[in-house]
Structure formats: structure tokens, C-alpha cells
XYZ file of C-alpha atoms in Angstrom:
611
model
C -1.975 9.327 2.678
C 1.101 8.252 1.761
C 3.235 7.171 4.076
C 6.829 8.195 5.351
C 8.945 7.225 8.189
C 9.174 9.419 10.910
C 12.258 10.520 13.090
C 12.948 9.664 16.578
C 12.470 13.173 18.344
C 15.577 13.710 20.424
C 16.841 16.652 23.464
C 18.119 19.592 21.929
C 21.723 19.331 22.415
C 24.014 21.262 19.503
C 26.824 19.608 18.170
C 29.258 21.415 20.391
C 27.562 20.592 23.451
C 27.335 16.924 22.402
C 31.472 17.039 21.691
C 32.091 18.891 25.153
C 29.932 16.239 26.983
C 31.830 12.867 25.091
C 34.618 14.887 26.016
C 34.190 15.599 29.580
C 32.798 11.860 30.058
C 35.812 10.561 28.550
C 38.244 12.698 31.494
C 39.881 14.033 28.458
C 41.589 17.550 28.579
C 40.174 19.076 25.572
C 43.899 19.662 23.950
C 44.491 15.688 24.056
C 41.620 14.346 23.136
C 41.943 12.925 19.169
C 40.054 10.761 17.248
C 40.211 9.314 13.729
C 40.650 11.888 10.650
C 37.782 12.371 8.617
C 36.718 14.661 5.319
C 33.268 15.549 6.801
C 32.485 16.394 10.686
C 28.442 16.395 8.917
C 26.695 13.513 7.253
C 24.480 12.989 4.014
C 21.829 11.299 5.780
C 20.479 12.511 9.326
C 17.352 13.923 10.799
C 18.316 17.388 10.413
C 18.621 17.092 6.871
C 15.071 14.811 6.752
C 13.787 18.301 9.254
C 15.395 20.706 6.353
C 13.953 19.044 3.549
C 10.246 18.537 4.504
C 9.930 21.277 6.880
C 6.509 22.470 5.043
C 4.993 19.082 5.619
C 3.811 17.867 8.981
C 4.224 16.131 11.093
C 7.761 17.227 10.253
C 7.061 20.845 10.794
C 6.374 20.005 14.617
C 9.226 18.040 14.963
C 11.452 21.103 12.999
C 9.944 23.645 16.078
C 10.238 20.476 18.951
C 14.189 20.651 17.620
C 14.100 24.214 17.472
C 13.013 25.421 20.985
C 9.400 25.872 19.943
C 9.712 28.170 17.035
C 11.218 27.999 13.740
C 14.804 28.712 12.802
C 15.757 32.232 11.572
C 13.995 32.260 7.670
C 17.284 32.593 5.739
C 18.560 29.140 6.811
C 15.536 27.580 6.242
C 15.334 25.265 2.874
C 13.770 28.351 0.490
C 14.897 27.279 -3.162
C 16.057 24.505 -4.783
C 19.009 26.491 -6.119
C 20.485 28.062 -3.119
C 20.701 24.737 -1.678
C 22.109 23.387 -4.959
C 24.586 25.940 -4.752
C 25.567 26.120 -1.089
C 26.192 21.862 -1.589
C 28.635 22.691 -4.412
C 30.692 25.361 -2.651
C 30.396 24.217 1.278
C 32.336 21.330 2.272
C 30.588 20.579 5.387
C 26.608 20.668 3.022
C 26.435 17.471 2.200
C 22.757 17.196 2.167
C 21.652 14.294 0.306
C 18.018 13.940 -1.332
C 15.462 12.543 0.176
C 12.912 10.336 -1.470
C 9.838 13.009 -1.526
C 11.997 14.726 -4.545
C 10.993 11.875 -6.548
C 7.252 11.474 -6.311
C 5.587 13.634 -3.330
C 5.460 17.450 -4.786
C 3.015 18.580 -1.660
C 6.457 19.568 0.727
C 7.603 21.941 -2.209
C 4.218 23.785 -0.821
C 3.559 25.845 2.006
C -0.073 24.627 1.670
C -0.481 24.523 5.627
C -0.123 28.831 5.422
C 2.975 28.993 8.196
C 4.366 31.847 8.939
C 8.037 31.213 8.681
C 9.201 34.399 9.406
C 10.852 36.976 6.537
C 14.335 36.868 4.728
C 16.521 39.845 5.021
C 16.065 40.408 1.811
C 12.380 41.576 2.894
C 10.642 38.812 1.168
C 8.352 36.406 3.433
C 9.630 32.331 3.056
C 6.686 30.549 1.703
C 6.637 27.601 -0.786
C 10.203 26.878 -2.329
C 11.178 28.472 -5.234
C 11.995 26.077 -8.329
C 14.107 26.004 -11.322
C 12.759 27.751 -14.391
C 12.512 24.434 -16.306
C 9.847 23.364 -13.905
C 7.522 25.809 -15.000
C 6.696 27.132 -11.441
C 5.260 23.514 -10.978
C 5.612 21.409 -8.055
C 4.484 18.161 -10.278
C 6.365 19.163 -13.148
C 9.698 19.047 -10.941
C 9.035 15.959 -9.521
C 7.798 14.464 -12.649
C 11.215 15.401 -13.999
C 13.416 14.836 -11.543
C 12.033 11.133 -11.765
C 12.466 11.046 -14.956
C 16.199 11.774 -14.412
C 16.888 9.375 -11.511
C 15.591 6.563 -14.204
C 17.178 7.754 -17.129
C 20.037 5.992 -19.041
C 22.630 8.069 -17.665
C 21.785 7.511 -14.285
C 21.205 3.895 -14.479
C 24.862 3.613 -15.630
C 26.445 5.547 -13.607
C 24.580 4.184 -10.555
C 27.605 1.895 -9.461
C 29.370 4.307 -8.753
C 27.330 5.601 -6.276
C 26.944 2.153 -4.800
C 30.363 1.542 -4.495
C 30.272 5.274 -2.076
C 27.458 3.992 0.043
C 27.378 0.566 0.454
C 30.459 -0.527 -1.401
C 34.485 -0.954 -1.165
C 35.134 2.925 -1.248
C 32.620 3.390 1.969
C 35.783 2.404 4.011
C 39.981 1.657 4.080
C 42.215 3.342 1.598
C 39.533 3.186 -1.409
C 37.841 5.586 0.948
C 40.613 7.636 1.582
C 41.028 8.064 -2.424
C 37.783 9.000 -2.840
C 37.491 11.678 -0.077
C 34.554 9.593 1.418
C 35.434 9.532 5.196
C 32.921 10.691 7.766
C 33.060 11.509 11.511
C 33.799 7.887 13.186
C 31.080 7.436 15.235
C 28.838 7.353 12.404
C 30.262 4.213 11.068
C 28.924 0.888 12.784
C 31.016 -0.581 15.033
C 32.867 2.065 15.999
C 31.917 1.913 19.528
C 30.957 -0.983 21.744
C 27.561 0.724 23.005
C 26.298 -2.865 24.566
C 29.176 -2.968 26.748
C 29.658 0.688 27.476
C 29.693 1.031 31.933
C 28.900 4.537 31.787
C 25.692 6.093 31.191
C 26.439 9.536 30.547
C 28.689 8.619 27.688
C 26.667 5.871 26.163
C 23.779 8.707 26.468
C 25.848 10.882 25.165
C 27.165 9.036 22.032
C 23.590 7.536 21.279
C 22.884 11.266 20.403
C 25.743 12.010 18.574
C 24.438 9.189 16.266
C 21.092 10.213 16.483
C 21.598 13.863 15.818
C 24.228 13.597 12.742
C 23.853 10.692 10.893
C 24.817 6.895 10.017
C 26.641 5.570 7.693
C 24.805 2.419 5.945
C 26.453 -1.072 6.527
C 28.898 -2.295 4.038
C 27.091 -4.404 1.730
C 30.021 -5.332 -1.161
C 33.735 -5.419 -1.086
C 34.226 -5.477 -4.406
C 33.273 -2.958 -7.084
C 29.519 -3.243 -8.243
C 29.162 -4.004 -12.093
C 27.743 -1.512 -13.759
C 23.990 -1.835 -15.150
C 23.495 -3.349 -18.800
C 21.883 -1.358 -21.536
C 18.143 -1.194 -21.318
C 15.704 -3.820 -24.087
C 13.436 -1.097 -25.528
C 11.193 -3.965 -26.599
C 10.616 -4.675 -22.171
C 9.011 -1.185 -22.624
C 7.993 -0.202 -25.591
C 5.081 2.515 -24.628
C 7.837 4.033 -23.118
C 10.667 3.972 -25.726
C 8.424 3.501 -29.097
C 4.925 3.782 -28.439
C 4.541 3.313 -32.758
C 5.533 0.628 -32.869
C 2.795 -1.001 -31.595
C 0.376 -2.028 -34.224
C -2.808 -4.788 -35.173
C -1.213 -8.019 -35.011
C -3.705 -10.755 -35.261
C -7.732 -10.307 -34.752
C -9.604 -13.225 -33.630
C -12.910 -12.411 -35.425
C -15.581 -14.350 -32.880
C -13.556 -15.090 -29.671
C -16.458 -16.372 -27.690
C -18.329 -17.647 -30.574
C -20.854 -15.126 -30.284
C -21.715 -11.850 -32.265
C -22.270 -9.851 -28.610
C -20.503 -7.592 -27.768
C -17.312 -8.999 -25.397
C -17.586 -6.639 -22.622
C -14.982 -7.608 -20.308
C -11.338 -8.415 -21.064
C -8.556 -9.825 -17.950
C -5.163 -11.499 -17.839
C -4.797 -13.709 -14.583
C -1.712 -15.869 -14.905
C -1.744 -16.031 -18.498
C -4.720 -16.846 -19.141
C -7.510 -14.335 -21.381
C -10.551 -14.016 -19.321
C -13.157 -13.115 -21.861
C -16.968 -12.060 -20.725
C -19.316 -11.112 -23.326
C -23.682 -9.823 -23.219
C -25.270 -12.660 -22.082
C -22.736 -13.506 -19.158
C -21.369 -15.835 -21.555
C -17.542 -16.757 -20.016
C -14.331 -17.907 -21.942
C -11.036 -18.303 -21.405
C -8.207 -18.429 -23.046
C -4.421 -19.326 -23.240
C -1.877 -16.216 -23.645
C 1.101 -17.175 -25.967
C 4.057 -15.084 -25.440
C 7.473 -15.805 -26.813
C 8.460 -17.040 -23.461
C 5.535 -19.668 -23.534
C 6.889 -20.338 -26.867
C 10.399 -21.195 -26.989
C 9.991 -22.565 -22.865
C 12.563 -19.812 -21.622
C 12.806 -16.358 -20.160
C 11.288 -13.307 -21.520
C 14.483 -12.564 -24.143
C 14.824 -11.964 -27.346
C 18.231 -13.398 -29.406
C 19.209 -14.620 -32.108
C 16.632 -15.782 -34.634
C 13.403 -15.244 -32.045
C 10.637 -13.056 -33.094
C 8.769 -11.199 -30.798
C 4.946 -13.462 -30.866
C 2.271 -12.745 -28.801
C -1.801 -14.115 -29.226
C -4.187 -15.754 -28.295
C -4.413 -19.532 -27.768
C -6.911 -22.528 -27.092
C -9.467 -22.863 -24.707
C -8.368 -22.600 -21.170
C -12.667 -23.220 -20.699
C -14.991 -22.850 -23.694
C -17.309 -20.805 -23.747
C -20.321 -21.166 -21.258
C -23.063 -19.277 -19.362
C -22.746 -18.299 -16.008
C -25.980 -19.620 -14.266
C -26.932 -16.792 -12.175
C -29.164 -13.556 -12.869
C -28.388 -9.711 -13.194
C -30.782 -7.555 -11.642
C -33.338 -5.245 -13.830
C -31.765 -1.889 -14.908
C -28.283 -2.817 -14.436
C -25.644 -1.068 -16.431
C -23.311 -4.681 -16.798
C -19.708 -3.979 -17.874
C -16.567 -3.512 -17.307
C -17.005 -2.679 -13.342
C -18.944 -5.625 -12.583
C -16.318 -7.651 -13.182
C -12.758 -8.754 -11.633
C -10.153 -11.170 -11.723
C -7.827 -12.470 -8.812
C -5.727 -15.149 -7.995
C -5.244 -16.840 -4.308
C -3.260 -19.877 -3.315
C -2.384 -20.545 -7.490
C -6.141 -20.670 -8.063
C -8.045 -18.158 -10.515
C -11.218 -16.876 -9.938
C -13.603 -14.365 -11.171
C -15.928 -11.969 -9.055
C -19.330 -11.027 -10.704
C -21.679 -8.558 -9.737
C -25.174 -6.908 -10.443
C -27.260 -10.010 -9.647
C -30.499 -9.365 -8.421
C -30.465 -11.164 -5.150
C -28.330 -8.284 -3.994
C -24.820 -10.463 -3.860
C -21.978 -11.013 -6.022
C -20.210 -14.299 -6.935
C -16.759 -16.220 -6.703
C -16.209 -17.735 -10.062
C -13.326 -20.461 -10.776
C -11.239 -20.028 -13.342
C -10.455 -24.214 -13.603
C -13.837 -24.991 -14.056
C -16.411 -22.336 -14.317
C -18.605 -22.834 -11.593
C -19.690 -20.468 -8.917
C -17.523 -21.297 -5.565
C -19.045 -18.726 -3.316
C -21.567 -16.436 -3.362
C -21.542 -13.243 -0.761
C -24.623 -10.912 0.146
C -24.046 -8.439 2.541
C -25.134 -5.511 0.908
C -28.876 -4.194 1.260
C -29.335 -3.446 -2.545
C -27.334 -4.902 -5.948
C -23.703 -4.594 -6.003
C -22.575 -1.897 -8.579
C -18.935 -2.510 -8.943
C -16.092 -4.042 -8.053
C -12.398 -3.690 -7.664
C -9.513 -5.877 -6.707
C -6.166 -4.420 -5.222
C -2.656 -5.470 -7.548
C -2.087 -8.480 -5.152
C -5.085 -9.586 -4.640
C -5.551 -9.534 -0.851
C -8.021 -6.840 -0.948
C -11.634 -6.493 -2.518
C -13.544 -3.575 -2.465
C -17.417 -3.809 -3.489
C -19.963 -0.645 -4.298
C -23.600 -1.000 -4.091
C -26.556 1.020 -5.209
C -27.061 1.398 -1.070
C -24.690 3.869 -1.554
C -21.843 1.843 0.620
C -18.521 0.367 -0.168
C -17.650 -2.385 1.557
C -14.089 -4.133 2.234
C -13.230 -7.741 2.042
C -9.963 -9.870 2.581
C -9.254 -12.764 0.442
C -8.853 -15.756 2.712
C -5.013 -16.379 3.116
C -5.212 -19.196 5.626
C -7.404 -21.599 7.885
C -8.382 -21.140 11.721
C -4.955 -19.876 12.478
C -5.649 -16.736 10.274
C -6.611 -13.866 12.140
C -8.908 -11.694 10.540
C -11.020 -15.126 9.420
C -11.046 -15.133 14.066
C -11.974 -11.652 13.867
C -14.897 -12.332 10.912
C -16.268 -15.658 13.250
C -16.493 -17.652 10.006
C -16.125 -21.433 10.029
C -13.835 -21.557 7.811
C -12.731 -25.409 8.731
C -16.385 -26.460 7.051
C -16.645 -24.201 4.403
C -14.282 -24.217 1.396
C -14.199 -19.799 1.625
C -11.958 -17.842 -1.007
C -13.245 -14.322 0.578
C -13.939 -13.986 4.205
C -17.477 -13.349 4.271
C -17.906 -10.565 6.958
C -16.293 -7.348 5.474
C -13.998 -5.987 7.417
C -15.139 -2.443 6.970
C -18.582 -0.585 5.782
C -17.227 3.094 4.547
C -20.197 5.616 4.035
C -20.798 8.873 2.513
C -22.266 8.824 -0.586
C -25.792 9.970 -1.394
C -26.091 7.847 -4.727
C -25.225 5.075 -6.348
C -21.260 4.220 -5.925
C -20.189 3.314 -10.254
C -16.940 3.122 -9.747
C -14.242 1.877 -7.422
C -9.771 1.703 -6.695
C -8.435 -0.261 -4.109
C -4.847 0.023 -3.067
C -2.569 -1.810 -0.471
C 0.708 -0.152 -1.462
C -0.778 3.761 -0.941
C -3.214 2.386 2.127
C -6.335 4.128 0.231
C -9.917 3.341 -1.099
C -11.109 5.561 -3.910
C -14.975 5.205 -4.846
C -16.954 8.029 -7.108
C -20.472 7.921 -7.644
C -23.440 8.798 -9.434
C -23.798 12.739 -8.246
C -20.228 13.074 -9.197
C -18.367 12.672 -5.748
C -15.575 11.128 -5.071
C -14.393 9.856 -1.699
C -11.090 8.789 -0.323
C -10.810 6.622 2.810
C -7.662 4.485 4.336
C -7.716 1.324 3.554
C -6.661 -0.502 6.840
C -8.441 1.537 9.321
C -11.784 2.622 6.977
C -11.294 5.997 7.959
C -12.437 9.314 6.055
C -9.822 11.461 4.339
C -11.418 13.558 1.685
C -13.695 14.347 -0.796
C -13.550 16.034 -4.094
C -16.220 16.543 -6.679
C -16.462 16.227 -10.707
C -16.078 20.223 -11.827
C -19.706 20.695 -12.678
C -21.022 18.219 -10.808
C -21.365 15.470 -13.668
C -21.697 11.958 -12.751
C -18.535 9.768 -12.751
C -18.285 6.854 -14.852
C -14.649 5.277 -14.614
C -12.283 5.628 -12.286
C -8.295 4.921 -12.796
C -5.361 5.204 -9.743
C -1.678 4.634 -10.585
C 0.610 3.662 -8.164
C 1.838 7.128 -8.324
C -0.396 8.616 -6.853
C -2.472 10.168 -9.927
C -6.520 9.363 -10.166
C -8.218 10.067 -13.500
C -11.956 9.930 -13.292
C -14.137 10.157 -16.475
C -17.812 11.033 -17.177
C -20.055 9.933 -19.268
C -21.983 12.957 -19.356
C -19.808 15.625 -20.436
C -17.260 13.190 -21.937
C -14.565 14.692 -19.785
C -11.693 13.562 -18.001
C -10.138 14.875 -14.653
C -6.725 14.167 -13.169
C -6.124 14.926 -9.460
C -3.058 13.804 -7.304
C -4.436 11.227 -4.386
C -3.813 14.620 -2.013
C -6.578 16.004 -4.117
C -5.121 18.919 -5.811
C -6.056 19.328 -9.550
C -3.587 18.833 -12.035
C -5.303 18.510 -15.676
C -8.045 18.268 -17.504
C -8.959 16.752 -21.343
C -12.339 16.168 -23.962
C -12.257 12.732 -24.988
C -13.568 13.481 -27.961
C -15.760 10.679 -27.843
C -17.632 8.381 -25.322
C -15.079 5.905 -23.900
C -16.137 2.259 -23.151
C -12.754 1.289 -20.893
C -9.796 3.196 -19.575
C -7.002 0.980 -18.286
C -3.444 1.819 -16.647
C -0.052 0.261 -18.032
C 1.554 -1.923 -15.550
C 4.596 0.802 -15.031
C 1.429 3.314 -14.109
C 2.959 5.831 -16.312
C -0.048 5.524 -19.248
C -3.650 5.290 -19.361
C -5.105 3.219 -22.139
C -8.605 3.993 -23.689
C -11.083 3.213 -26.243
C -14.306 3.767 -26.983
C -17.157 4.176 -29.963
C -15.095 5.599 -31.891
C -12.606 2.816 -32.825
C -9.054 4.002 -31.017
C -6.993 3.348 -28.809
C -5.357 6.654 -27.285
C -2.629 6.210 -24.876
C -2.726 9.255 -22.684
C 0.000 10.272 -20.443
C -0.646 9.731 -16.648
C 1.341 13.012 -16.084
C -0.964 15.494 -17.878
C -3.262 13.542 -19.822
C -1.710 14.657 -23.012
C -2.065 12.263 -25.877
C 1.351 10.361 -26.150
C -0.340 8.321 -29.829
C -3.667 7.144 -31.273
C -4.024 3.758 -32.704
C -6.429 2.505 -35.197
C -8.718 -0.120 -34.537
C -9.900 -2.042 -37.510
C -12.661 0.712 -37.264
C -15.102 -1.099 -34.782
C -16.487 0.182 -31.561
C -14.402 -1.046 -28.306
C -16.524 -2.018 -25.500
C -13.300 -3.981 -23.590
C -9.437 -3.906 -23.228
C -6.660 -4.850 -21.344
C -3.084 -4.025 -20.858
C -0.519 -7.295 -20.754
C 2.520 -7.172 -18.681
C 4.439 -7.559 -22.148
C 2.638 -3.942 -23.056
C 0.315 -5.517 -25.784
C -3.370 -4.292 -25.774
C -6.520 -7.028 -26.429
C -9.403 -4.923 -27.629
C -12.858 -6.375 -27.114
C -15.469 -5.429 -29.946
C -18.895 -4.860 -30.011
C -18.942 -7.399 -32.878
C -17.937 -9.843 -30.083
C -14.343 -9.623 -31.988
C -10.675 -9.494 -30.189
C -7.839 -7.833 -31.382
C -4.621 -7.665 -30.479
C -1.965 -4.712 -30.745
C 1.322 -6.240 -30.050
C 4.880 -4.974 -31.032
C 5.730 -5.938 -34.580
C 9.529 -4.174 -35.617
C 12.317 -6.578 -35.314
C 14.932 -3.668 -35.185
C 13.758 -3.250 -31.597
C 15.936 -6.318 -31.240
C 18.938 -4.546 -31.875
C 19.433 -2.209 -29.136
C 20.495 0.572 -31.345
C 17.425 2.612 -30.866
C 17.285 5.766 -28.676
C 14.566 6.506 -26.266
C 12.859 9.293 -28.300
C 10.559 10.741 -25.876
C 7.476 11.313 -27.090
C 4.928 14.569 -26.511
C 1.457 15.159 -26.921
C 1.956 17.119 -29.858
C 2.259 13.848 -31.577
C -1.046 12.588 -30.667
């Protein structure tokens, strides 16, 4: 699912035998042979460290027993807990282990979910997943949801130079280096050997695993120190630093000049894309304090903090097409993308069995697409628009590229479309047909970044396929079988699917392991995800908004909303929320304390025990 880099798999040569061989290739008796000093003969980055690390996740548990002479090494120096390898890289100058990037957001290789057999300690205990600090709770998620936290936290961030300046900066080499005890063996520094122009075979052989086997030292980037990271603007984030202070700001009592309810609610280049009953479409102009004073998103001196809504971008008008009989219309008919600095809007449910390209400049319908054999349930856009997915009550999803180009563009060869006549935003041959489903698919995720379609239906499956080669990964199912109604992904890796039937919501990670479950105490109308992924953001009949936390659903705060139903909302990049009502109202919850200004305010983390 998610996708790492794998190692090159190399002989099995120890580090002795590698020395002996430079040696012997370089006709040196071993008793004059020198080289460079150096603090460490080991390195912080190699594949033996990478094997060490993830050796409970394949394919790297192959490549642990291809290094290992088909079986696994003896279980007491295998990776077993996180603190006897804290410990042993505190007292043993030649650990220097660093941390690869699975300890920040893939908890799966903590796991021994695979059931090896990795021999027993001498202790008498059997190795199986690795044991964790007490503060994560015995949870895999809960240390990595921590540990994350820490390698963004304040302290971090401004201490980070310093490890920049180690790596990549002036103290990687020279006397800087020498101060800092940061000198590794030489040949794991670039240049060090002339490899292009090297006669000998053996040696160059011999060398190239050397490097291979223990590590390289990243080019120098800077030669100067790096500056060290300013003090973070709570009001850039405030769901994350002061989630109260976000309050009603302005309501626009009729914002499509209509008493239906608005039932759909995007931001696409900062514009408001209203849709309310009666496929009646608006849009509007976002003001932000950037639009405002003509600069960049700051906030000094005398500035307040002003977001709202604006003119007409296009006034209200019908869309002149037709929904089919029986169709629920909402939130998942609807999308918004934007390709080649043009806006558009897709539509579905029409009864012709197709759904429709709408621009953004003008309104009309640009393209319309009917592939599927029944009407078009839902639709859903990936975060950079490339990528549509489309459900249908045939009980397919089916894939389509945004066209990115004219005859030279590959896929559009692939799809045979004559795209030199025809004016095409999407390429109209999908470029993949995934099945599975027995009923109709109601709700849909699409994601380039973590290569992965996620589409639930009406019998309460849900089905996970890749995204570039349409093939099958998994399936899990709503607990008792309920019907799912919305769908969220962040780019974490967390799905939250919710149900309209038991007014429950489910979190599982995208590897499909359960994590948490919540009553919404209510039926929900819209669940959306913050841009940082971190918070889901919902509303429903009962006149909230709850911000839930994408970690374990806990409520993080509840905010009132002028007590009307929601039917629509939407998360700006600025962290405001625009609330549709069923009054055909909009309201907007914006940040409203000045002190936020100031910088002097702490990140108070907050808990669901405040909700």
C-alpha cells in the first residue's frame, strides 16, 4: 500500500572479509596499510540498519534471510524493543543506528503480523512483535502517533539546525567535523575514491560493496551554519494550537437566493462553489486578508485577521440537465477540480446514466461522459486533480485522468480519443473498471500520493484497490454489516467511514486494521478532513460542528451553529469552516481573537475530554 524504497540485495561478504579483500587488492601488507582517522568504522544510514529496523515487514524480511544465509540471525540481536536499542545507541560507540521514516507514520513493522518464527531469546521468551515504551500504551499507533508528534513539535523544529549542520552542513566535514566527533569511515564520503577511473575490477568490486554494505554519507549541501527555524504563527493553524477560538463570524442569510437547502459547499482557487435543491449553482469570491491588503498570508501591525464571503463569481443559475428518479443528490454527487487554471465542476445522478463537466467561468456544461451502464452514484476527485474516480449503481467504480495535454499525451494515445477536435477536460475512456461490489457503490476516496482507491457501498463493504494498476488489495466490512454512507481518507493513512443506519463511525488504518470506533450522536449530513489531515469536520441535524480527532475519533471541541440543521461544509486552507443550511443559509466560523497575533500563546494540546 504504501510505498517504500527497497535495498539493492548484495553477496554476503562481512565487514572483515570486505577489509581483507581492499586490502589484498591494494598489495598492501596488512601492518602498512592506513587510511584516514575516523570516530565511527559503522554508519547511521545503511541497509543493515533499513534490514534491522523493518525486519517484520516484507519484502524486507526476505531480504534480512537473503543477507543472512537463508535464515534469520540468532533472536537476541534481532531489533526486539524499542528500549534495548535505545539503550545499546547510548552506551555503544559503534550503534549509531539512525531512524528510519516508518517510526513516524507506518506502525504495521512494530508487528509480527506475518506469524514468523524468529527463533527464542536466551532469556526463554520467543521474539515476536517489538516491545514498546509504557507511554505507548502497548499501541503500535499510539507510538507512532506520538513519536510524530515529537519530530513536529516546537522543540524539535528549533533545534533542527543543528542536525542539519551534522548531515548536510559545515560540521559533515574539515575541522568543524573533527569538533563535533562527526567523522565516518572514508569511503563513505563521496569522492573519496575515483570509482570511474579505477583499472582494477576486484577492487572497484570490492569497494562498491564496502559502500553498499555500510553506508553513505549525504552530499554536502551548506557551508555555512543553517539558521535556525522561526517561532511558529498559531493563527496558520489554529485547530491545532486553539481550536476555541474559532467562532460564527458572519452568516450570509440566503447565499443562493433561495430558501433550499444549499447542499454542496467547495473552495477551488478561491472561489465558494455553492449548489443548492434544485441544482441551482453559485459562486462566489473568498476574501481572505491576503486578498485584502494584496500581500502574503501575514498578519502585522494593525491587520485583522478577515475572512467571508464576497460577490458573485456567477449568480445564481440552474444547471440544465436532469437527475434520475430516486436519487439520493448531495454531497457525493458533486466535485470540484481545477486543470490548466480553469475550474470546473463534475455532477452526477442524471438519468441518462452520465455525469457532467461544469465550468466554473461560465456555467455551462463542457463535457458530458457516459460510460457507466446505470446512474452514477458518486464522485471523488484526488488533491491534485489528475485523478477522478466515479461509482455507479452498476455496482462499478471507474477511473478517469484529467486531460493534461494534446496528441502528444500518452494515456489520451492509449484512450484513442481525438482529442485535436474535441475541446476534452477528462479523457473519456476510463482507464480502469474495478469490480466487486454487490450493491450500489455511495461513497468514494481517490488518492495519488498513497496509490489507492477506496469505495464502500450500500451492503456495507468497503474495497481497496491500487490506483495505477486497478488491482485488488482488500476488503473490510461495516461491524454489523450496516450500509456506509460517507467515506473520509487522510493522507495519513486513516479512513473513517460513517453510516447512516446505526449513526456510527469506524476508523481503520488503509492496512485495514481497526483502530476506533464513536456514536455520532446524531445523523450527520457532511464529514470533511482539515487540509493538515489531522481533523475530521462534521455536522449534521443537529446544528454542530464537532471536530473529531483523526487519531481516535475523540472529540477535540463542539461548535454551535446558529441552531439550524447543516446539510453542507467545507474546510478552507486558512482553517475556517462555511456551513451550508437547510434554510439555504451560509455561515462562516473563522478565527476571531487578535491575541493570536502576538505569538505569546502556547500550544495547549487539546483532549477529548474537552469535547
Amino acid at each position: 500500500m504504501i510505498q517504500v524504497s527497497l535495498p539493492r540485495v548484495i553477496q554476503q561478504r562481512t565487514r572483515r572479509q570486505v577489509m581483507l579483500q581492499i586490502l589484498q587488492t591494494l598489495h598492501y601488507p596488512l601492518f602498512a596499510f592506513s587510511f584516514p582517522s575516523f570516530y565511527y568504522g559503522s554508519h547511521y544510514s545503511s541497509m543493515g540498519i533499513v534490514l534491522y529496523y523493518l525486519l517484520r515487514l516484507e519484502p524486507f524480511t526476505a531480504l534480512h534471510r537473503n543477507l543472512q544465509g537463508g535464515k534469520f540471525d540468532h533472536a537476541d540481536r534481532l531489533f526486539q524493543s524499542i528500549e534495548s536499542t535505545y539503550r545499546n545507541c547510548l552506551s555503544n560507540t559503534s550503534d549509531v543506528k539512525e531512524l528510519t521514516p516508518e517510526f513516524f507514520y507506518m506502525p504495521e513493522f512494530l508487528e509480527n503480523l506475518n506469524k514468523y518464527h524468529f527463533g527464542v531469546k536466551q532469556d526463554g521468551e520467543p521474539l515476536g512483535n517489538v516491545g514498546l515504551p509504557p507511554w505507548a500504551k502497548g499501541s503500535p499507533e499510539e507510538f507512532i502517533h506520538i513519536n510524530r508528534e515529537a519530530l513536529e513539535s516546537e522543540y524539535v523544529s528549533s533545534n533542527l539546525h543543528h542536525w542539519i549542520d551534522l548531515i548536510f552542513g559545515y560540521k559533515q566535514r574539515g575541522k568543524p567535523a573533527v569538533e563535533a566527533a562527526n567523522i565516518f569511515y572514508y569511503l563513505t564520503y563521496e569522492g573519496a575514491v575515483d570509482l570511474e577511473n579505477m583499472d582494477d575490477m576486484l577492487q572497484k568490486s570490492a569497494i562498491e560493496d564496502q559502500i553498499a554494505n555500510f553506508g553513505q554519507t549525504p552530499i554536502q549541501i551548506f557551508r555555512k551554519k543553517h539558521p535556525r527555524r522561526g517561532p511558529p504563527i498559531p493563527i496558520a493553524h489554529p485547530l491545532y494550537f486553539a481550536p476555541q477560538s474559532i467562532t460564527v463570524t458572519s452568516v450570509v442569510p440566503s447565499a443562493i437566493n433561495s430558501s433550499s437547502s444549499v447542499l454542496f459547499i467547495g473552495l477551488v482557487d478561491s472561489n465558494v462553489v455553492l449548489m443548492s435543491e434544485g441544482l441551482i449553482l453559485s459562486v462566489k469570491l473568498w476574501l481572505t486578508t491576503q486578498l485584502q491588503s494584496g500581500g502574503n498570508f501575514t498578519f502585522s501591525g494593525s491587520l485583522e485577521p478577515f475572512f467571508g464571503i464576497g460577490s458573485d463569481v456567477i449568480s445564481p443559475r440552474k444547471v440544465a440537465t436532469s437527475l434520475a428518479e430516486n436519487v439520493e443528490f448531495g454531497r457525493r454527487c458533486i466535485a470540484t477540480f481545477q486543470i490548466h487554471g480553469d475550474n470546473y465542476l463534475i455532477l452526477c445522478g442524471n438519468w441518462e446514466n452520465s455525469f457532467q463537466i461544469i465550468s466554473l467561468s461560465d456555467g455551462r456544461i463542457v463535457q458530458s461522459i457516459r460510460q457507466h451502464k446505470d446512474v452514477v452514484s458518486c464522485v471523488a476527485v484526488s488533491s491534485d486533480g489528475s485523478v477522478i474516480a466515479t461509482g455507479s449503481y452498476d455496482t462499478t467504480i471507474m477511473i478517469w485522468y484529467a486531460f493534461r495535454g494534446r496528441s502528444s499525451d500518452k494515456k489520451s494515445k492509449n484512450a484513442n480519443n481525438d482529442l485535436s477536435t474535441k475541446d476534452h477536460v477528462i479523457i473519456e475512456n476510463p482507464s480502469h473498471i474495478l469490480c466487486g461490489h454487490d450493491d450500489i457503490i455511495t461513497c468514494l476516496f481517490v488518492s495519488t500520493d498513497l496509490d489507492i482507491v477506496i469505495s464502500g457501498s450500500q451492503d456495507g463493504t468497503c474495497i481497496f484497490h491500487t490506483l495505477r494498476e486497478g488491482t485488488y488489495v482488500r476488503s473490510i466490512r461495516h461491524p454489523s454489516g450496516a450500509g456506509l454512507s460517507k467515506l473520509v481518507a487522510s493522507q495519513h493513512g486513516r479512513l473513517v467511514f460513517y453510516s447512516e443506519s446505526d449513526l456510527s463511525l469506524h476508523m481503520y488504518s488503509i492496512n485495514g486494521k481497526h483502530i476506533a470506533s464513536s456514536e455520532s450522536n446524531g445523523r450527520l449530513n457532511c464529514m470533511e478532513l482539515s487540509c493538515c489531515g489531522e481533523f475530521m469536520v462534521c455536522a449534521g441535524d443537529h446544528g454542530q460542528i464537532i471536530l473529531r480527532s483523526m487519531h481516535s475519533l475523540g472529540v477535540v471541541w463542539r461548535y454551535e451553529g446558529a441552531g439550524k440543521t447543516i446539510t453542507s461544509l467545507a474546510v478552507t486552507p486558512e482553517e475556517c469552516f462555511l456551513a451550508g443550511t437547510k434554510d439555504g443559509g451560509l455561515i462562516v466560523f473563522s478565527i476571531e481573537n487578535p491575541l493570536l497575533r502576538k505569538g505569546g500563546i502556547q500550544r495547549n494540546k487539546i483532549t477529548s475530554s474537552l469535547g
